[in-house]
Coordinates of C-alpha atoms in Angstrom, one line a residue:
M1 CA 79.4 203.8 193.9
E2 CA 75.8 203.7 195.1
N3 CA 74.4 204.0 191.2
I4 CA 76.9 202.0 189.6
P5 CA 75.3 199.7 187.0
Q6 CA 75.6 195.9 187.0
G7 CA 78.9 194.7 185.2
A8 CA 80.3 198.3 185.2
Y9 CA 84.2 198.8 185.1
V10 CA 85.7 201.4 187.5
K11 CA 88.9 202.1 185.7
D12 CA 92.1 203.9 187.3
L13 CA 91.9 206.6 184.5
N14 CA 94.2 209.0 186.3
N15 CA 96.7 206.3 187.0
E16 CA 96.6 207.3 190.7
L17 CA 97.1 203.7 192.1
S18 CA 100.6 203.0 190.2
P19 CA 102.8 205.4 192.3
Y20 CA 102.0 203.0 195.1
V21 CA 103.1 199.8 193.2
G22 CA 106.3 198.1 194.8
T23 CA 107.8 196.4 197.6
Y24 CA 108.1 198.4 200.7
K25 CA 109.8 197.5 204.3
A26 CA 109.5 199.1 207.8
N27 CA 110.3 198.3 211.3
Y28 CA 107.9 198.3 213.9
K29 CA 108.1 197.3 217.6
A30 CA 111.2 194.8 216.6
N31 CA 109.1 193.6 213.9
E32 CA 109.9 193.7 210.1
I33 CA 107.2 194.2 208.0
T34 CA 107.4 193.9 204.1
L35 CA 104.6 195.1 201.9
F36 CA 104.0 193.7 198.2
I37 CA 101.7 196.0 196.6
T38 CA 100.7 195.5 193.2
K39 CA 97.8 196.9 191.2
E40 CA 95.1 194.5 189.7
I41 CA 93.3 195.5 186.8
D42 CA 89.4 194.8 186.0
R43 CA 89.3 193.0 189.5
P44 CA 85.5 191.3 190.2
T45 CA 84.2 193.1 193.0
K46 CA 80.9 192.8 194.9
L47 CA 79.6 196.0 196.8
M48 CA 76.0 196.7 197.8
N49 CA 74.6 193.6 196.1
K50 CA 76.3 194.7 192.9
N51 CA 78.7 192.9 190.9
F52 CA 81.5 195.1 188.9
Y53 CA 85.0 195.4 188.0
N54 CA 87.6 198.0 189.1
D55 CA 91.1 198.5 189.5
V56 CA 92.8 198.3 193.1
L57 CA 95.5 198.0 195.0
S58 CA 96.3 194.7 196.9
I59 CA 98.6 194.0 199.4
R60 CA 100.3 190.9 200.2
Y61 CA 102.9 191.2 203.1
I62 CA 105.3 189.3 205.8
V63 CA 106.1 190.0 209.4
K64 CA 109.2 188.6 210.7
N65 CA 110.3 189.3 214.3
S66 CA 113.6 190.5 215.2
S67 CA 115.3 187.1 214.8
G68 CA 114.2 186.5 211.4
I69 CA 111.1 183.9 212.0
V70 CA 108.2 184.7 210.0
L71 CA 105.3 185.5 212.0
Q72 CA 103.0 186.1 209.2
N73 CA 103.2 185.6 205.3
T74 CA 100.2 186.3 203.2
Q75 CA 102.3 186.4 200.2
S76 CA 102.0 182.8 199.1
M77 CA 98.2 182.5 200.2
N78 CA 95.3 181.9 197.8
L79 CA 93.4 185.0 198.6
N80 CA 89.6 185.4 197.3
A81 CA 86.8 187.6 198.1
Q82 CA 85.8 184.8 201.1
S83 CA 89.4 184.8 202.5
N84 CA 90.5 187.1 205.5
F85 CA 93.7 189.1 205.1
N86 CA 93.0 190.7 202.0
I87 CA 94.0 194.4 201.8
L88 CA 92.5 196.3 198.8
S89 CA 91.8 199.7 197.8
M90 CA 88.3 201.3 198.3
G91 CA 89.2 204.6 196.7
T92 CA 91.7 207.5 196.4
M93 CA 92.0 210.9 197.9
P94 CA 94.2 212.6 195.5
E95 CA 93.5 216.4 197.3
L96 CA 95.5 214.6 200.3
G97 CA 97.8 212.3 198.0
Q98 CA 96.5 209.1 199.7
V99 CA 94.6 205.8 199.2
A100 CA 92.2 204.1 201.6
L101 CA 92.2 200.2 201.7
S102 CA 90.0 198.0 203.5
Y103 CA 91.5 195.1 205.6
D104 CA 89.5 191.8 206.3
G105 CA 91.5 191.2 209.2
T106 CA 93.8 188.1 210.2
N107 CA 92.2 184.9 211.0
C108 CA 88.5 184.7 212.1
G109 CA 88.4 188.5 211.0
V110 CA 90.1 189.8 214.1
G111 CA 91.7 193.2 213.2
W112 CA 89.4 194.1 210.1
G113 CA 89.3 197.9 209.6
Q114 CA 91.0 200.6 207.3
I115 CA 94.4 201.4 206.2
N116 CA 95.2 204.7 204.7
L117 CA 98.6 205.1 202.7
K118 CA 100.1 208.2 201.6
K119 CA 102.6 208.9 199.1
L120 CA 105.7 211.0 200.7
N121 CA 108.0 210.8 197.9
A122 CA 109.3 208.9 195.1
T123 CA 110.4 206.1 197.6
Q124 CA 108.7 206.6 200.8
I125 CA 104.8 205.8 202.0
S126 CA 103.0 206.5 205.3
W127 CA 100.6 203.9 207.0
D128 CA 97.7 204.5 209.2
Y129 CA 96.0 201.6 210.3
Y130 CA 92.4 201.8 212.1
P131 CA 91.3 198.4 213.2
N132 CA 87.9 197.8 214.3
N133 CA 87.8 196.9 218.1
T134 CA 84.8 194.4 217.6
I135 CA 85.3 191.5 220.4
L136 CA 85.9 188.2 218.9
D137 CA 83.0 185.6 219.0
E138 CA 84.6 182.6 220.3
A139 CA 81.9 180.3 219.1
T140 CA 82.9 181.3 215.0
C141 CA 86.6 180.8 215.7
P142 CA 88.2 177.3 216.3
S143 CA 89.9 176.7 219.5
G144 CA 93.8 177.6 219.3
T145 CA 93.5 179.7 215.9
D146 CA 96.1 182.5 215.9
T147 CA 94.2 185.7 216.1
T148 CA 97.2 188.1 216.6
V149 CA 97.2 191.0 214.4
Y150 CA 100.6 191.1 213.3
L151 CA 100.4 194.4 210.9
P152 CA 101.5 197.5 212.8
H153 CA 98.7 199.1 214.5
T154 CA 99.8 202.7 214.3
K155 CA 99.8 206.3 212.7
G156 CA 102.5 207.7 210.4
L157 CA 104.8 204.5 210.1
V158 CA 107.1 205.4 207.2
F159 CA 107.8 202.2 204.6
T160 CA 110.7 202.6 202.2
K161 CA 110.3 201.5 198.5
Q162 CA 113.2 198.4 198.4

């Protein structure tokens, strides 16, 4: 990606992203997590001061507690490059059957890090989430802001396609 020309298009030529598309559910620590994974074609991207386009997986999600109360819902949020909550693929690891995604974090960027998904079979994926442990700078986050990371901080959590 270091040598990518301005305005280039990085296409998913081998269709490595499509097998992950769908709605998946899992339970973790009494919460139900629903992932809505879509494939975005020709998404504008900026990386290392270069503007280009690429095909990516994008994840929106809903987390509910055991009483069915929604703790966090990004499905209806208007997410863009300046938003938190974005979960977008960075690349695939076909030899491992995995895709790596970046997570911008929740409010104030808390919990940003990497998520790896591995295709287990036609209906299941495995989730590994590696959050950054940076301490929140109180000055940049308004008092009272919910900075809870509701996504499951774990390795090997199995999500089942709905």
